[in-house]
XYZ file of C-alpha atoms in Angstrom:
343
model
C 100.825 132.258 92.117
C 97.370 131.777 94.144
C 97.379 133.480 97.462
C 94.799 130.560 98.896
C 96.252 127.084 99.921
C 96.248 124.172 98.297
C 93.353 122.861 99.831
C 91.328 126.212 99.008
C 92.447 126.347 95.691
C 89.421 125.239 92.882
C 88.778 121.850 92.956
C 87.821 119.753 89.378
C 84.193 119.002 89.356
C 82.661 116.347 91.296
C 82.653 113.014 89.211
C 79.321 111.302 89.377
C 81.158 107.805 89.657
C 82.640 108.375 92.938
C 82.203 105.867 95.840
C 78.612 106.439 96.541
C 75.766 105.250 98.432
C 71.875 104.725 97.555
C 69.198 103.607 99.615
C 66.443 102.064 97.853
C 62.850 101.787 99.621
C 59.599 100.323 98.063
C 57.796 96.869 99.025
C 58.170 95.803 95.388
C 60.975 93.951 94.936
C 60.075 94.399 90.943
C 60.266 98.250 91.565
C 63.353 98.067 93.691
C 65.348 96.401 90.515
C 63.888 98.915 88.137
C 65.087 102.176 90.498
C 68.802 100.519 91.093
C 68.866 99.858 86.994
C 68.019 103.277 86.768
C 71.065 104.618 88.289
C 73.714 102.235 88.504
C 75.805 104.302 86.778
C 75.893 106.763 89.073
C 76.046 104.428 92.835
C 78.606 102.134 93.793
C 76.567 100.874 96.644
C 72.844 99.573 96.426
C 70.961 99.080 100.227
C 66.979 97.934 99.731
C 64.945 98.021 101.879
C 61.275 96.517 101.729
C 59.448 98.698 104.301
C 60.105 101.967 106.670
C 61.864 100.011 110.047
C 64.162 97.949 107.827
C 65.098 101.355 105.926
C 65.526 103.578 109.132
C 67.957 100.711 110.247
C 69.443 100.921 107.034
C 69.854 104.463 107.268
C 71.878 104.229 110.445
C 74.102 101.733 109.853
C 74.981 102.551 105.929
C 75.088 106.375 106.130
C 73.608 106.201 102.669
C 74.186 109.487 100.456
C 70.705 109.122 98.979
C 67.649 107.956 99.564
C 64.900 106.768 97.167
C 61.383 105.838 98.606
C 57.932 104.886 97.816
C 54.994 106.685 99.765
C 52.560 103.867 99.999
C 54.526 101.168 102.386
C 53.433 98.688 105.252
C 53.712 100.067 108.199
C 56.080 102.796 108.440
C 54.970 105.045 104.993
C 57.255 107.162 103.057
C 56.208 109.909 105.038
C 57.395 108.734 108.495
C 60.409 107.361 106.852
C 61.068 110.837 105.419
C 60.237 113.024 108.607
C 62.433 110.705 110.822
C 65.199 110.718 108.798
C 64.747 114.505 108.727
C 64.466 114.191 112.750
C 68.460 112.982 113.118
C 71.220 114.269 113.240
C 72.832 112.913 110.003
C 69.919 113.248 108.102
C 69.124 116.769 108.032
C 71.632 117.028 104.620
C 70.825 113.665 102.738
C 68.708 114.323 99.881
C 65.486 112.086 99.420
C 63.515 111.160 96.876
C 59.917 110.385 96.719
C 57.483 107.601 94.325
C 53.761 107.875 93.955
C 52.001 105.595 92.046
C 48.457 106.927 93.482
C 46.238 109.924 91.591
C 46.524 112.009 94.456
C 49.867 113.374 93.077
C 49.568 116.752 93.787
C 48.435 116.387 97.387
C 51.198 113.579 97.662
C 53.758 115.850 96.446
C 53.085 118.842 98.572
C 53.208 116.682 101.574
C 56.634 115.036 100.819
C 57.756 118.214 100.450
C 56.696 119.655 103.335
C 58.489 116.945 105.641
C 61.524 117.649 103.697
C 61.634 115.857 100.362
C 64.009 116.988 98.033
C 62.913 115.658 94.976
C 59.173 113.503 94.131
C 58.418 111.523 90.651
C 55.436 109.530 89.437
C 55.275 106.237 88.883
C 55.822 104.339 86.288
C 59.082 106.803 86.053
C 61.169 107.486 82.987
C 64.830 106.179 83.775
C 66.907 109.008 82.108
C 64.941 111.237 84.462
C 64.895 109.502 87.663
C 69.107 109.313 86.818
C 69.411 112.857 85.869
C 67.813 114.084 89.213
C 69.363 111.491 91.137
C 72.686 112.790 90.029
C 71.268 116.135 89.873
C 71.002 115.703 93.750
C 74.032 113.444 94.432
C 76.235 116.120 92.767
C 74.661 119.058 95.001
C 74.889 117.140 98.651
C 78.356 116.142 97.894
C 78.880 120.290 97.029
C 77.313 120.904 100.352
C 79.538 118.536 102.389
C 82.753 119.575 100.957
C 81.459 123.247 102.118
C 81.059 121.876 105.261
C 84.444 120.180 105.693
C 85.880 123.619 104.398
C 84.279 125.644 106.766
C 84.974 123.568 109.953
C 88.837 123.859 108.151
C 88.364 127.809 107.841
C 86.929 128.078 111.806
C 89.828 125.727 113.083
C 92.125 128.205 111.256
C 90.657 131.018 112.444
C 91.166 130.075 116.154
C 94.632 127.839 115.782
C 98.449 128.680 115.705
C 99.633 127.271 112.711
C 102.839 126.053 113.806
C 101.968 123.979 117.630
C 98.699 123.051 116.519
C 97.687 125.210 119.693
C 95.218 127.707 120.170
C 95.805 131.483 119.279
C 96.112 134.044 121.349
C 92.769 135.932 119.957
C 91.161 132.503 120.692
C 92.432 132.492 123.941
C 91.664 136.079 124.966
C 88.209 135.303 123.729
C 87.959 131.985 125.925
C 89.313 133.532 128.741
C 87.096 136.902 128.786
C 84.199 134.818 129.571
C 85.870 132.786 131.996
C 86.835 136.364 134.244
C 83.249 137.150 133.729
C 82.504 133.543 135.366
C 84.960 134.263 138.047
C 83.846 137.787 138.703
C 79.439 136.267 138.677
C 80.901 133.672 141.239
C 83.553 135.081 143.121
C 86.460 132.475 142.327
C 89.585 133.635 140.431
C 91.694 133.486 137.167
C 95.312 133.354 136.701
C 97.008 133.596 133.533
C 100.894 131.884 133.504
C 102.854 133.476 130.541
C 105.940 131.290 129.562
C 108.552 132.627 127.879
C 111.586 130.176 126.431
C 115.310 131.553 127.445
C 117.705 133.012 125.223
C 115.460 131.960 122.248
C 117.118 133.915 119.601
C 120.306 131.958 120.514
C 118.519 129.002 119.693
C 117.801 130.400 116.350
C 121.220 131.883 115.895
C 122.902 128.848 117.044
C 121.129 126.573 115.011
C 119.018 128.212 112.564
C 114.926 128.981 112.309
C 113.948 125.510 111.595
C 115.375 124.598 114.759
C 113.320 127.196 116.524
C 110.338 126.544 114.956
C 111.197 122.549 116.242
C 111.291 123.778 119.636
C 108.418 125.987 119.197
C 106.583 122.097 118.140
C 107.964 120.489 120.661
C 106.987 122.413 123.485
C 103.365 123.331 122.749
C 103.454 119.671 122.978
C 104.492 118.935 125.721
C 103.030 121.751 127.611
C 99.335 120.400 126.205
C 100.213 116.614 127.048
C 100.555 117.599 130.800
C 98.574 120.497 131.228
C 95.658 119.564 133.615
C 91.693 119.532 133.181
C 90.514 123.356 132.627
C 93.522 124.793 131.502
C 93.571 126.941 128.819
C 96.567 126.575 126.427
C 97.608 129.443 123.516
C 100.382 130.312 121.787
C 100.637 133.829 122.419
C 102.936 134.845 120.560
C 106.644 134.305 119.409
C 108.069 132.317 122.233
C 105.924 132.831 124.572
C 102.701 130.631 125.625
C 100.218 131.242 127.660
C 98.000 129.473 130.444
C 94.419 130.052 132.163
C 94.325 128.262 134.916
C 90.203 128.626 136.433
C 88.867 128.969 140.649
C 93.086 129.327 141.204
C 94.386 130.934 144.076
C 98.240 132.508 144.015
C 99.497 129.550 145.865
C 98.173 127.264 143.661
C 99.485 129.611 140.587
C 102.787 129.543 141.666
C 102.687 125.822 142.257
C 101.619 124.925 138.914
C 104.324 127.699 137.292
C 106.738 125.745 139.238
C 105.620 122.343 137.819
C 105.429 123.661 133.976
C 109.168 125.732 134.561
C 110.744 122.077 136.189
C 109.197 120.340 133.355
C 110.494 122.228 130.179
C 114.020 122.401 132.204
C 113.950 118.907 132.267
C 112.503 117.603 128.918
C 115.389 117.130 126.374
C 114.906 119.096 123.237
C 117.798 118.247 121.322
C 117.853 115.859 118.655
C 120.404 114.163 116.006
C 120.880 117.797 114.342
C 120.313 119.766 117.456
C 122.964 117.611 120.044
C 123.322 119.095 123.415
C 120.819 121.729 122.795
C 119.125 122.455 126.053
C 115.847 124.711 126.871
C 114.430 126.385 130.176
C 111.978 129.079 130.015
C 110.702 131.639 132.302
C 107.012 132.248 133.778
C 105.003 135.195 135.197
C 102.063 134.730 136.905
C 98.743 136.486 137.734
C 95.945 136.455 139.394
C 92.124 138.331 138.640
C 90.960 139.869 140.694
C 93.205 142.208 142.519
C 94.040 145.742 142.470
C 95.035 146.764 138.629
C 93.552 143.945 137.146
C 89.869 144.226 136.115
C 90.078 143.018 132.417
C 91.766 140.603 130.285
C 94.347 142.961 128.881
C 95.506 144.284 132.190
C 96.033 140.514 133.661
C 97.395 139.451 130.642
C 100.261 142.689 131.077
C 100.793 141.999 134.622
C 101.811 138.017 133.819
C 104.284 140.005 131.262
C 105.724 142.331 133.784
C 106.288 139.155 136.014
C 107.740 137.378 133.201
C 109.677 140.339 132.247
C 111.170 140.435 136.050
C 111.742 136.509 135.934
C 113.894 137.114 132.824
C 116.183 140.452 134.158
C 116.864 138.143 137.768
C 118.687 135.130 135.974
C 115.667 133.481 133.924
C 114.619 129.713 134.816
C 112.296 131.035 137.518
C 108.528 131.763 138.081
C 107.361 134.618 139.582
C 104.007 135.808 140.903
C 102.542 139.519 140.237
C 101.444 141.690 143.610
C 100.616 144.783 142.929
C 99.452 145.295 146.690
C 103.632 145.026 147.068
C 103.932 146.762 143.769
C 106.230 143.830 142.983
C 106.299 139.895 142.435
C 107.025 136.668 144.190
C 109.809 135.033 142.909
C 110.768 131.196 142.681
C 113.055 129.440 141.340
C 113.002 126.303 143.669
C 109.904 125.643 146.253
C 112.241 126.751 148.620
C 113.494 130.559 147.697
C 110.864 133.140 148.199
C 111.828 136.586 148.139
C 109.721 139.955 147.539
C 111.048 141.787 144.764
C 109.956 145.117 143.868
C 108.999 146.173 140.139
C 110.048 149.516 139.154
């Protein structure tokens, strides 16, 4: 059995007849037929284009996935054409190819290559070669762009939780390093909220994994839905999440641990197979800098050990780290405040 997902796994080779584009550029509308005879096996799509501005407007608006051009052109040559497509942003990949009819073919050819021509034939052309390298080129930018899609795949991986859809903690601890090193350049500070869901393992026990792993869904979103410009949401692990909130003073820390903590108490999570199934989770709270707390790690422990207290006084509460107390603030309604020492 392959280790690699589906998607990863080896694909069957690229089939020349897929949906494909070809732009077509000369001022001969006698040479424009003979190029799209040449290789209508291998486009679906034909664009012409009789001179350089009604090709570069072509260009934009088709998205073409391969251009054919004549040097010697009104106006705008095959040279322009080339180095402008060459100057966007979606046409740094497209491959081109490049006519000469004139006896300058050597110089011609050098300089279409040296604005970025992928390919350059003489006219008159043979057309069993001008197909052959057409496809020859069609086949490798079509390679190229499925590397590309797999790549961005591979680096969204690499930084997402699999399950929410969220960010993962190493992206997050990553994110959030250079956001303390912001804070610490500019003097404003960084808390970190870490939410933990209650009883959790009853949830699984009660219902099974797959319910867990629904809850799991269904609060990463909802936590991203209403979490507020600039702040930082991760999975961080298990059943916990995990917040950056930037230039956030305690007060304003507790305040928003109070609004995420009323907010998962009061979102229903049960369902059809899950009936009367309710969730509240519990959130510790810190703030960089204070005493204790110069690095990511360390702020990331003292939102545990505040999470950890919020948990061992009756859960469904928020609580603030202090370590000038050597304790935390604890909430469970705006109204209750009490000091309460961490051993």
């Amino acid at each position: 059995m392959s280790i690699f997902p589906l998607k990863f796994r080896r694909r069957p080779a690229i089939r020349l007849d897929m949906p494909a584009k070809v732009l077509i550029v000369d001022d001969s509308r006698q040479s424009r037929t003979a190029i799209k005879e040449a290789v209508r096996d291998i486009f679906t799509d034909f664009i012409e284009a009789g001179d350089g501005i009604t090709a570069l407007k072509a260009f934009i608006g088709e998205a073409p996935s391969l251009v054919i051009t004549d040097v010697e052109m009104p106006g705008v040559n095959g040279y322009r054409l080339v180095s402008t497509i060459r100057g966007m942003n979606t046409g740094g990949d497209v491959p081109i190819i490049m006519f000469s009819a004139t006896r300058r073919a050597l110089k011609d050819r050098l300089a279409g290559f040296k604005l970025g021509t992928s390919d350059f034939l003489m006219k008159p052309f043979d057309d069993a070669e001008l197909a052959a390298r057409a496809g020859c080129r069609l086949k490798t930018h079509n390679l190229i762009m499925e590397l590309r899609e797999r790549n961005a795949l591979f680096e969204k991986l690499t930084v997402t939780d699999a399950l929410t859809g969220l960010y993962n903690r190493r992206y997050f601890l990553d994110a959030a390093n250079e956001q303390m090193a912001l804070g610490l350049r500019h003097g404003f500070k960084i808390a970190f909220m870490l939410i933990g869901i209650d009883h959790f393992k009853t949830v699984n026990d009660t219902w099974g994994r797959q319910a867990g792993d629904d809850v799991l869904k269904k609060l990463g979103s909802l936590l991203n839905s209403r979490r507020r410009k600039g702040e930082l949401l991760a999975r961080h692990g298990a059943e916990e999440f995990i917040i950056c909130l930037f230039n956030t003073a305690p007060e304003k820390a507790m305040l928003a641990a109070q609004r995420f903590r009323r907010l998962i108490s009061s979102h229903a999570f049960s369902s059809i197979h899950h009936p009367r199934m309710h969730i509240t989770a519990s959130i510790g709270a810190a703030v960089y800098p204070q005493d204790g707390v110069a690095v990511v790690d360390e702020l990331v422990t003292a939102a545990g050990s505040a999470l950890f207290r919020a948990k061992k006084e009756g859960r469904d509460r928020a609580m603030l780290y202090s370590p000038s107390i050597d304790g935390c603030i604890s909430r469970q309604t705006p109204h209750s405040v009490r000091i309460l020492k961490i051993s």
